[in-house]
């Protein structure tokens, strides 16, 4: 008995597990790895939260927020302004367009890339949101059709009400049949 106790004491004694400790040299302890990953995620989220914890109420923050809202309305209103200016003073408009024709082609490509990235991401997000709303609406269409048919049947009068009662499963429920017979008397 002393020999077996000695071997088990050597392997598992003194609060240590030699087999586990040896295996962890070759393979990560999954529980300890999950704990480290959890600690890292908590630290990351705390760092992100600390960045946004300070309320931005300074004039610079308000100015930057306002500046970020300018490009779309400015482009839309500027384009409408070009149409109006072409109708009001065609000579002035034509002379400005001659100046634009002197802009080098690489600069037009750069402008096109900037505008397409700026508006393309928004267009894609809004388009996907629109597709989801269309799918949700179409999924409700059969239910709406059934509800409209039921309402029309109720509006048509007592003859239609009897047809609705028959659709509920005549003969399937003896208590319901007794109630119908009592109601018909």
mmCIF file with all atom_site columns, C-alpha atoms in Angstrom:
data_model
loop_
_atom_site.group_PDB
_atom_site.id
_atom_site.type_symbol
_atom_site.label_atom_id
_atom_site.label_alt_id
_atom_site.label_comp_id
_atom_site.label_asym_id
_atom_site.label_entity_id
_atom_site.label_seq_id
_atom_site.pdbx_PDB_ins_code
_atom_site.Cartn_x
_atom_site.Cartn_y
_atom_site.Cartn_z
_atom_site.occupancy
_atom_site.B_iso_or_equiv
_atom_site.pdbx_formal_charge
_atom_site.auth_seq_id
_atom_site.auth_comp_id
_atom_site.auth_asym_id
_atom_site.auth_atom_id
_atom_site.pdbx_PDB_model_num
ATOM 1   C CA . UNK A 1 1   ? 0.000   0.000  0.000   1.00 0.00 ? 1   UNK A CA 1
ATOM 2   C CA . UNK A 1 2   ? 2.854   2.363  0.718   1.00 0.00 ? 2   UNK A CA 1
ATOM 3   C CA . UNK A 1 3   ? 4.280   1.951  -2.771  1.00 0.00 ? 3   UNK A CA 1
ATOM 4   C CA . UNK A 1 4   ? 0.953   2.801  -4.448  1.00 0.00 ? 4   UNK A CA 1
ATOM 5   C CA . UNK A 1 5   ? 0.490   5.815  -2.153  1.00 0.00 ? 5   UNK A CA 1
ATOM 6   C CA . UNK A 1 6   ? 4.003   6.941  -3.024  1.00 0.00 ? 6   UNK A CA 1
ATOM 7   C CA . UNK A 1 7   ? 3.353   6.718  -6.778  1.00 0.00 ? 7   UNK A CA 1
ATOM 8   C CA . UNK A 1 8   ? 0.015   8.575  -6.504  1.00 0.00 ? 8   UNK A CA 1
ATOM 9   C CA . UNK A 1 9   ? 1.609   11.126 -4.217  1.00 0.00 ? 9   UNK A CA 1
ATOM 10  C CA . UNK A 1 10  ? 4.345   11.656 -6.770  1.00 0.00 ? 10  UNK A CA 1
ATOM 11  C CA . UNK A 1 11  ? 1.829   12.082 -9.619  1.00 0.00 ? 11  UNK A CA 1
ATOM 12  C CA . UNK A 1 12  ? -0.982  13.942 -7.865  1.00 0.00 ? 12  UNK A CA 1
ATOM 13  C CA . UNK A 1 13  ? 0.380   14.996 -4.500  1.00 0.00 ? 13  UNK A CA 1
ATOM 14  C CA . UNK A 1 14  ? 1.245   18.357 -3.002  1.00 0.00 ? 14  UNK A CA 1
ATOM 15  C CA . UNK A 1 15  ? -1.667  20.049 -4.824  1.00 0.00 ? 15  UNK A CA 1
ATOM 16  C CA . UNK A 1 16  ? -0.010  19.377 -8.179  1.00 0.00 ? 16  UNK A CA 1
ATOM 17  C CA . UNK A 1 17  ? -0.935  17.114 -11.053 1.00 0.00 ? 17  UNK A CA 1
ATOM 18  C CA . UNK A 1 18  ? 2.183   16.018 -12.904 1.00 0.00 ? 18  UNK A CA 1
ATOM 19  C CA . UNK A 1 19  ? 0.169   14.548 -15.798 1.00 0.00 ? 19  UNK A CA 1
ATOM 20  C CA . UNK A 1 20  ? -1.796  17.763 -16.293 1.00 0.00 ? 20  UNK A CA 1
ATOM 21  C CA . UNK A 1 21  ? 1.311   19.917 -15.958 1.00 0.00 ? 21  UNK A CA 1
ATOM 22  C CA . UNK A 1 22  ? 3.140   17.773 -18.515 1.00 0.00 ? 22  UNK A CA 1
ATOM 23  C CA . UNK A 1 23  ? 0.219   17.807 -20.958 1.00 0.00 ? 23  UNK A CA 1
ATOM 24  C CA . UNK A 1 24  ? -0.016  21.611 -20.735 1.00 0.00 ? 24  UNK A CA 1
ATOM 25  C CA . UNK A 1 25  ? 3.514   21.816 -22.122 1.00 0.00 ? 25  UNK A CA 1
ATOM 26  C CA . UNK A 1 26  ? 2.198   20.366 -25.393 1.00 0.00 ? 26  UNK A CA 1
ATOM 27  C CA . UNK A 1 27  ? -1.411  21.582 -25.408 1.00 0.00 ? 27  UNK A CA 1
ATOM 28  C CA . UNK A 1 28  ? -2.953  24.778 -24.034 1.00 0.00 ? 28  UNK A CA 1
ATOM 29  C CA . UNK A 1 29  ? -5.307  24.447 -21.085 1.00 0.00 ? 29  UNK A CA 1
ATOM 30  C CA . UNK A 1 30  ? -8.661  25.251 -22.715 1.00 0.00 ? 30  UNK A CA 1
ATOM 31  C CA . UNK A 1 31  ? -10.160 26.672 -19.534 1.00 0.00 ? 31  UNK A CA 1
ATOM 32  C CA . UNK A 1 32  ? -7.193  28.963 -18.897 1.00 0.00 ? 32  UNK A CA 1
ATOM 33  C CA . UNK A 1 33  ? -7.191  30.012 -22.560 1.00 0.00 ? 33  UNK A CA 1
ATOM 34  C CA . UNK A 1 34  ? -10.881 30.893 -22.411 1.00 0.00 ? 34  UNK A CA 1
ATOM 35  C CA . UNK A 1 35  ? -10.270 32.913 -19.236 1.00 0.00 ? 35  UNK A CA 1
ATOM 36  C CA . UNK A 1 36  ? -7.428  34.826 -20.929 1.00 0.00 ? 36  UNK A CA 1
ATOM 37  C CA . UNK A 1 37  ? -9.602  35.494 -23.988 1.00 0.00 ? 37  UNK A CA 1
ATOM 38  C CA . UNK A 1 38  ? -12.438 36.715 -21.746 1.00 0.00 ? 38  UNK A CA 1
ATOM 39  C CA . UNK A 1 39  ? -10.075 39.048 -19.881 1.00 0.00 ? 39  UNK A CA 1
ATOM 40  C CA . UNK A 1 40  ? -8.766  40.422 -23.183 1.00 0.00 ? 40  UNK A CA 1
ATOM 41  C CA . UNK A 1 41  ? -12.287 41.076 -24.493 1.00 0.00 ? 41  UNK A CA 1
ATOM 42  C CA . UNK A 1 42  ? -13.318 42.781 -21.261 1.00 0.00 ? 42  UNK A CA 1
ATOM 43  C CA . UNK A 1 43  ? -10.213 44.985 -21.390 1.00 0.00 ? 43  UNK A CA 1
ATOM 44  C CA . UNK A 1 44  ? -10.909 45.858 -25.050 1.00 0.00 ? 44  UNK A CA 1
ATOM 45  C CA . UNK A 1 45  ? -14.514 46.803 -24.330 1.00 0.00 ? 45  UNK A CA 1
ATOM 46  C CA . UNK A 1 46  ? -13.452 48.882 -21.325 1.00 0.00 ? 46  UNK A CA 1
ATOM 47  C CA . UNK A 1 47  ? -10.957 50.739 -23.516 1.00 0.00 ? 47  UNK A CA 1
ATOM 48  C CA . UNK A 1 48  ? -13.616 51.434 -26.149 1.00 0.00 ? 48  UNK A CA 1
ATOM 49  C CA . UNK A 1 49  ? -16.064 52.552 -23.462 1.00 0.00 ? 49  UNK A CA 1
ATOM 50  C CA . UNK A 1 50  ? -13.495 54.919 -21.957 1.00 0.00 ? 50  UNK A CA 1
ATOM 51  C CA . UNK A 1 51  ? -13.017 56.606 -25.339 1.00 0.00 ? 51  UNK A CA 1
ATOM 52  C CA . UNK A 1 52  ? -16.700 57.462 -25.575 1.00 0.00 ? 52  UNK A CA 1
ATOM 53  C CA . UNK A 1 53  ? -17.322 58.141 -21.882 1.00 0.00 ? 53  UNK A CA 1
ATOM 54  C CA . UNK A 1 54  ? -16.347 61.795 -22.136 1.00 0.00 ? 54  UNK A CA 1
ATOM 55  C CA . UNK A 1 55  ? -19.247 63.841 -23.520 1.00 0.00 ? 55  UNK A CA 1
ATOM 56  C CA . UNK A 1 56  ? -18.177 65.859 -26.533 1.00 0.00 ? 56  UNK A CA 1
ATOM 57  C CA . UNK A 1 57  ? -19.721 69.245 -25.987 1.00 0.00 ? 57  UNK A CA 1
ATOM 58  C CA . UNK A 1 58  ? -16.942 71.534 -27.073 1.00 0.00 ? 58  UNK A CA 1
ATOM 59  C CA . UNK A 1 59  ? -17.224 73.917 -29.974 1.00 0.00 ? 59  UNK A CA 1
ATOM 60  C CA . UNK A 1 60  ? -14.801 71.835 -32.063 1.00 0.00 ? 60  UNK A CA 1
ATOM 61  C CA . UNK A 1 61  ? -16.893 68.664 -31.672 1.00 0.00 ? 61  UNK A CA 1
ATOM 62  C CA . UNK A 1 62  ? -20.079 70.502 -32.586 1.00 0.00 ? 62  UNK A CA 1
ATOM 63  C CA . UNK A 1 63  ? -18.311 72.066 -35.563 1.00 0.00 ? 63  UNK A CA 1
ATOM 64  C CA . UNK A 1 64  ? -17.045 68.676 -36.810 1.00 0.00 ? 64  UNK A CA 1
ATOM 65  C CA . UNK A 1 65  ? -20.483 67.092 -36.407 1.00 0.00 ? 65  UNK A CA 1
ATOM 66  C CA . UNK A 1 66  ? -21.998 69.940 -38.422 1.00 0.00 ? 66  UNK A CA 1
ATOM 67  C CA . UNK A 1 67  ? -19.268 69.674 -41.060 1.00 0.00 ? 67  UNK A CA 1
ATOM 68  C CA . UNK A 1 68  ? -19.949 65.945 -41.498 1.00 0.00 ? 68  UNK A CA 1
ATOM 69  C CA . UNK A 1 69  ? -23.555 66.753 -42.400 1.00 0.00 ? 69  UNK A CA 1
ATOM 70  C CA . UNK A 1 70  ? -22.647 69.210 -45.183 1.00 0.00 ? 70  UNK A CA 1
ATOM 71  C CA . UNK A 1 71  ? -21.560 67.166 -48.278 1.00 0.00 ? 71  UNK A CA 1
ATOM 72  C CA . UNK A 1 72  ? -24.855 65.550 -49.346 1.00 0.00 ? 72  UNK A CA 1
ATOM 73  C CA . UNK A 1 73  ? -27.001 68.673 -49.080 1.00 0.00 ? 73  UNK A CA 1
ATOM 74  C CA . UNK A 1 74  ? -24.252 70.808 -50.624 1.00 0.00 ? 74  UNK A CA 1
ATOM 75  C CA . UNK A 1 75  ? -23.953 68.538 -53.649 1.00 0.00 ? 75  UNK A CA 1
ATOM 76  C CA . UNK A 1 76  ? -27.708 68.316 -54.109 1.00 0.00 ? 76  UNK A CA 1
ATOM 77  C CA . UNK A 1 77  ? -28.299 72.048 -53.741 1.00 0.00 ? 77  UNK A CA 1
ATOM 78  C CA . UNK A 1 78  ? -25.235 72.860 -55.862 1.00 0.00 ? 78  UNK A CA 1
ATOM 79  C CA . UNK A 1 79  ? -26.546 70.703 -58.709 1.00 0.00 ? 79  UNK A CA 1
ATOM 80  C CA . UNK A 1 80  ? -29.944 72.403 -58.534 1.00 0.00 ? 80  UNK A CA 1
ATOM 81  C CA . UNK A 1 81  ? -28.133 75.744 -58.482 1.00 0.00 ? 81  UNK A CA 1
ATOM 82  C CA . UNK A 1 82  ? -26.316 74.808 -61.693 1.00 0.00 ? 82  UNK A CA 1
ATOM 83  C CA . UNK A 1 83  ? -29.621 74.103 -63.432 1.00 0.00 ? 83  UNK A CA 1
ATOM 84  C CA . UNK A 1 84  ? -31.062 77.420 -62.246 1.00 0.00 ? 84  UNK A CA 1
ATOM 85  C CA . UNK A 1 85  ? -27.954 79.356 -63.280 1.00 0.00 ? 85  UNK A CA 1
ATOM 86  C CA . UNK A 1 86  ? -28.026 77.740 -66.737 1.00 0.00 ? 86  UNK A CA 1
ATOM 87  C CA . UNK A 1 87  ? -31.586 79.000 -67.204 1.00 0.00 ? 87  UNK A CA 1
ATOM 88  C CA . UNK A 1 88  ? -31.025 82.466 -65.712 1.00 0.00 ? 88  UNK A CA 1
ATOM 89  C CA . UNK A 1 89  ? -27.714 83.362 -67.388 1.00 0.00 ? 89  UNK A CA 1
ATOM 90  C CA . UNK A 1 90  ? -26.656 80.863 -70.066 1.00 0.00 ? 90  UNK A CA 1
ATOM 91  C CA . UNK A 1 91  ? -23.529 82.850 -71.038 1.00 0.00 ? 91  UNK A CA 1
ATOM 92  C CA . UNK A 1 92  ? -22.217 82.933 -67.452 1.00 0.00 ? 92  UNK A CA 1
ATOM 93  C CA . UNK A 1 93  ? -22.990 79.202 -67.073 1.00 0.00 ? 93  UNK A CA 1
ATOM 94  C CA . UNK A 1 94  ? -21.259 78.311 -70.380 1.00 0.00 ? 94  UNK A CA 1
ATOM 95  C CA . UNK A 1 95  ? -18.117 80.225 -69.391 1.00 0.00 ? 95  UNK A CA 1
ATOM 96  C CA . UNK A 1 96  ? -17.954 78.312 -66.070 1.00 0.00 ? 96  UNK A CA 1
ATOM 97  C CA . UNK A 1 97  ? -18.389 74.994 -67.876 1.00 0.00 ? 97  UNK A CA 1
ATOM 98  C CA . UNK A 1 98  ? -15.493 75.929 -70.181 1.00 0.00 ? 98  UNK A CA 1
ATOM 99  C CA . UNK A 1 99  ? -13.346 76.276 -67.070 1.00 0.00 ? 99  UNK A CA 1
ATOM 100 C CA . UNK A 1 100 ? -14.443 72.850 -65.840 1.00 0.00 ? 100 UNK A CA 1
ATOM 101 C CA . UNK A 1 101 ? -13.435 71.341 -69.184 1.00 0.00 ? 101 UNK A CA 1
ATOM 102 C CA . UNK A 1 102 ? -9.821  72.279 -68.346 1.00 0.00 ? 102 UNK A CA 1
ATOM 103 C CA . UNK A 1 103 ? -9.737  70.024 -65.261 1.00 0.00 ? 103 UNK A CA 1
ATOM 104 C CA . UNK A 1 104 ? -7.325  67.105 -65.934 1.00 0.00 ? 104 UNK A CA 1
ATOM 105 C CA . UNK A 1 105 ? -8.813  63.631 -66.290 1.00 0.00 ? 105 UNK A CA 1
ATOM 106 C CA . UNK A 1 106 ? -6.983  62.062 -63.281 1.00 0.00 ? 106 UNK A CA 1
ATOM 107 C CA . UNK A 1 107 ? -8.590  64.678 -61.055 1.00 0.00 ? 107 UNK A CA 1
ATOM 108 C CA . UNK A 1 108 ? -12.035 63.662 -62.359 1.00 0.00 ? 108 UNK A CA 1
ATOM 109 C CA . UNK A 1 109 ? -11.206 60.023 -61.581 1.00 0.00 ? 109 UNK A CA 1
ATOM 110 C CA . UNK A 1 110 ? -10.186 60.999 -58.051 1.00 0.00 ? 110 UNK A CA 1
ATOM 111 C CA . UNK A 1 111 ? -13.376 62.994 -57.549 1.00 0.00 ? 111 UNK A CA 1
ATOM 112 C CA . UNK A 1 112 ? -15.434 60.087 -58.872 1.00 0.00 ? 112 UNK A CA 1
ATOM 113 C CA . UNK A 1 113 ? -13.755 57.660 -56.481 1.00 0.00 ? 113 UNK A CA 1
ATOM 114 C CA . UNK A 1 114 ? -14.292 59.918 -53.479 1.00 0.00 ? 114 UNK A CA 1
ATOM 115 C CA . UNK A 1 115 ? -17.948 60.572 -54.297 1.00 0.00 ? 115 UNK A CA 1
ATOM 116 C CA . UNK A 1 116 ? -18.684 56.932 -55.087 1.00 0.00 ? 116 UNK A CA 1
ATOM 117 C CA . UNK A 1 117 ? -17.109 55.702 -51.838 1.00 0.00 ? 117 UNK A CA 1
ATOM 118 C CA . UNK A 1 118 ? -18.868 58.394 -49.831 1.00 0.00 ? 118 UNK A CA 1
ATOM 119 C CA . UNK A 1 119 ? -22.305 57.838 -51.324 1.00 0.00 ? 119 UNK A CA 1
ATOM 120 C CA . UNK A 1 120 ? -21.876 54.187 -52.324 1.00 0.00 ? 120 UNK A CA 1
ATOM 121 C CA . UNK A 1 121 ? -21.624 52.918 -48.753 1.00 0.00 ? 121 UNK A CA 1
ATOM 122 C CA . UNK A 1 122 ? -24.724 54.836 -47.746 1.00 0.00 ? 122 UNK A CA 1
ATOM 123 C CA . UNK A 1 123 ? -26.592 53.681 -50.845 1.00 0.00 ? 123 UNK A CA 1
ATOM 124 C CA . UNK A 1 124 ? -25.715 50.053 -50.159 1.00 0.00 ? 124 UNK A CA 1
ATOM 125 C CA . UNK A 1 125 ? -26.809 50.250 -46.515 1.00 0.00 ? 125 UNK A CA 1
ATOM 126 C CA . UNK A 1 126 ? -30.087 51.954 -47.395 1.00 0.00 ? 126 UNK A CA 1
ATOM 127 C CA . UNK A 1 127 ? -30.701 49.516 -50.262 1.00 0.00 ? 127 UNK A CA 1
ATOM 128 C CA . UNK A 1 128 ? -30.243 46.503 -48.011 1.00 0.00 ? 128 UNK A CA 1
ATOM 129 C CA . UNK A 1 129 ? -32.534 48.044 -45.399 1.00 0.00 ? 129 UNK A CA 1
ATOM 130 C CA . UNK A 1 130 ? -35.143 48.650 -48.109 1.00 0.00 ? 130 UNK A CA 1
ATOM 131 C CA . UNK A 1 131 ? -34.893 45.038 -49.322 1.00 0.00 ? 131 UNK A CA 1
ATOM 132 C CA . UNK A 1 132 ? -35.423 43.754 -45.766 1.00 0.00 ? 132 UNK A CA 1
ATOM 133 C CA . UNK A 1 133 ? -38.512 45.930 -45.338 1.00 0.00 ? 133 UNK A CA 1
ATOM 134 C CA . UNK A 1 134 ? -39.926 44.716 -48.678 1.00 0.00 ? 134 UNK A CA 1
ATOM 135 C CA . UNK A 1 135 ? -39.350 41.076 -47.666 1.00 0.00 ? 135 UNK A CA 1
ATOM 136 C CA . UNK A 1 136 ? -41.081 41.647 -44.307 1.00 0.00 ? 136 UNK A CA 1
ATOM 137 C CA . UNK A 1 137 ? -44.029 43.311 -46.026 1.00 0.00 ? 137 UNK A CA 1
ATOM 138 C CA . UNK A 1 138 ? -44.361 40.516 -48.574 1.00 0.00 ? 138 UNK A CA 1
ATOM 139 C CA . UNK A 1 139 ? -44.235 37.907 -45.808 1.00 0.00 ? 139 UNK A CA 1
ATOM 140 C CA . UNK A 1 140 ? -47.298 39.551 -44.212 1.00 0.00 ? 140 UNK A CA 1
ATOM 141 C CA . UNK A 1 141 ? -49.286 39.659 -47.468 1.00 0.00 ? 141 UNK A CA 1
ATOM 142 C CA . UNK A 1 142 ? -51.101 36.295 -47.072 1.00 0.00 ? 142 UNK A CA 1
ATOM 143 C CA . UNK A 1 143 ? -52.198 37.184 -43.547 1.00 0.00 ? 143 UNK A CA 1
ATOM 144 C CA . UNK A 1 144 ? -53.513 40.560 -44.713 1.00 0.00 ? 144 UNK A CA 1
ATOM 145 C CA . UNK A 1 145 ? -55.389 38.890 -47.576 1.00 0.00 ? 145 UNK A CA 1
ATOM 146 C CA . UNK A 1 146 ? -57.056 36.439 -45.174 1.00 0.00 ? 146 UNK A CA 1
ATOM 147 C CA . UNK A 1 147 ? -58.014 39.260 -42.827 1.00 0.00 ? 147 UNK A CA 1
ATOM 148 C CA . UNK A 1 148 ? -59.533 41.277 -45.675 1.00 0.00 ? 148 UNK A CA 1
ATOM 149 C CA . UNK A 1 149 ? -61.523 38.247 -46.859 1.00 0.00 ? 149 UNK A CA 1
ATOM 150 C CA . UNK A 1 150 ? -62.821 37.670 -43.333 1.00 0.00 ? 150 UNK A CA 1
ATOM 151 C CA . UNK A 1 151 ? -63.823 41.311 -42.980 1.00 0.00 ? 151 UNK A CA 1
ATOM 152 C CA . UNK A 1 152 ? -65.630 41.250 -46.331 1.00 0.00 ? 152 UNK A CA 1
ATOM 153 C CA . UNK A 1 153 ? -67.458 38.100 -45.274 1.00 0.00 ? 153 UNK A CA 1
ATOM 154 C CA . UNK A 1 154 ? -68.569 39.731 -42.031 1.00 0.00 ? 154 UNK A CA 1
ATOM 155 C CA . UNK A 1 155 ? -69.687 42.813 -43.928 1.00 0.00 ? 155 UNK A CA 1
ATOM 156 C CA . UNK A 1 156 ? -71.729 40.770 -46.421 1.00 0.00 ? 156 UNK A CA 1
ATOM 157 C CA . UNK A 1 157 ? -74.211 39.681 -43.761 1.00 0.00 ? 157 UNK A CA 1
ATOM 158 C CA . UNK A 1 158 ? -75.552 36.651 -41.931 1.00 0.00 ? 158 UNK A CA 1
ATOM 159 C CA . UNK A 1 159 ? -75.305 34.273 -44.900 1.00 0.00 ? 159 UNK A CA 1
ATOM 160 C CA . UNK A 1 160 ? -71.576 34.726 -45.035 1.00 0.00 ? 160 UNK A CA 1
ATOM 161 C CA . UNK A 1 161 ? -71.250 34.302 -41.272 1.00 0.00 ? 161 UNK A CA 1
ATOM 162 C CA . UNK A 1 162 ? -72.650 30.785 -41.622 1.00 0.00 ? 162 UNK A CA 1
ATOM 163 C CA . UNK A 1 163 ? -70.015 30.053 -44.281 1.00 0.00 ? 163 UNK A CA 1
ATOM 164 C CA . UNK A 1 164 ? -67.319 31.221 -41.904 1.00 0.00 ? 164 UNK A CA 1
ATOM 165 C CA . UNK A 1 165 ? -68.734 28.928 -39.219 1.00 0.00 ? 165 UNK A CA 1
ATOM 166 C CA . UNK A 1 166 ? -68.556 25.987 -41.628 1.00 0.00 ? 166 UNK A CA 1
ATOM 167 C CA . UNK A 1 167 ? -64.912 26.796 -42.334 1.00 0.00 ? 167 UNK A CA 1
ATOM 168 C CA . UNK A 1 168 ? -64.132 26.468 -38.641 1.00 0.00 ? 168 UNK A CA 1
ATOM 169 C CA . UNK A 1 169 ? -64.342 22.685 -38.818 1.00 0.00 ? 169 UNK A CA 1
ATOM 170 C CA . UNK A 1 170 ? -67.943 21.459 -38.701 1.00 0.00 ? 170 UNK A CA 1
ATOM 171 C CA . UNK A 1 171 ? -68.221 18.039 -37.156 1.00 0.00 ? 171 UNK A CA 1
ATOM 172 C CA . UNK A 1 172 ? -64.786 18.188 -35.600 1.00 0.00 ? 172 UNK A CA 1
ATOM 173 C CA . UNK A 1 173 ? -66.068 19.261 -32.169 1.00 0.00 ? 173 UNK A CA 1
ATOM 174 C CA . UNK A 1 174 ? -69.271 17.702 -30.701 1.00 0.00 ? 174 UNK A CA 1
ATOM 175 C CA . UNK A 1 175 ? -69.725 20.531 -28.190 1.00 0.00 ? 175 UNK A CA 1
ATOM 176 C CA . UNK A 1 176 ? -69.524 23.067 -31.009 1.00 0.00 ? 176 UNK A CA 1
ATOM 177 C CA . UNK A 1 177 ? -72.138 21.105 -32.986 1.00 0.00 ? 177 UNK A CA 1
ATOM 178 C CA . UNK A 1 178 ? -74.511 21.112 -29.986 1.00 0.00 ? 178 UNK A CA 1
ATOM 179 C CA . UNK A 1 179 ? -74.045 24.838 -29.602 1.00 0.00 ? 179 UNK A CA 1
ATOM 180 C CA . UNK A 1 180 ? -74.761 25.416 -33.323 1.00 0.00 ? 180 UNK A CA 1
ATOM 181 C CA . UNK A 1 181 ? -77.941 23.361 -33.144 1.00 0.00 ? 181 UNK A CA 1
ATOM 182 C CA . UNK A 1 182 ? -79.080 25.319 -30.110 1.00 0.00 ? 182 UNK A CA 1
ATOM 183 C CA . UNK A 1 183 ? -78.208 28.589 -31.879 1.00 0.00 ? 183 UNK A CA 1
ATOM 184 C CA . UNK A 1 184 ? -80.174 27.621 -35.033 1.00 0.00 ? 184 UNK A CA 1
ATOM 185 C CA . UNK A 1 185 ? -83.424 27.037 -33.054 1.00 0.00 ? 185 UNK A CA 1
#
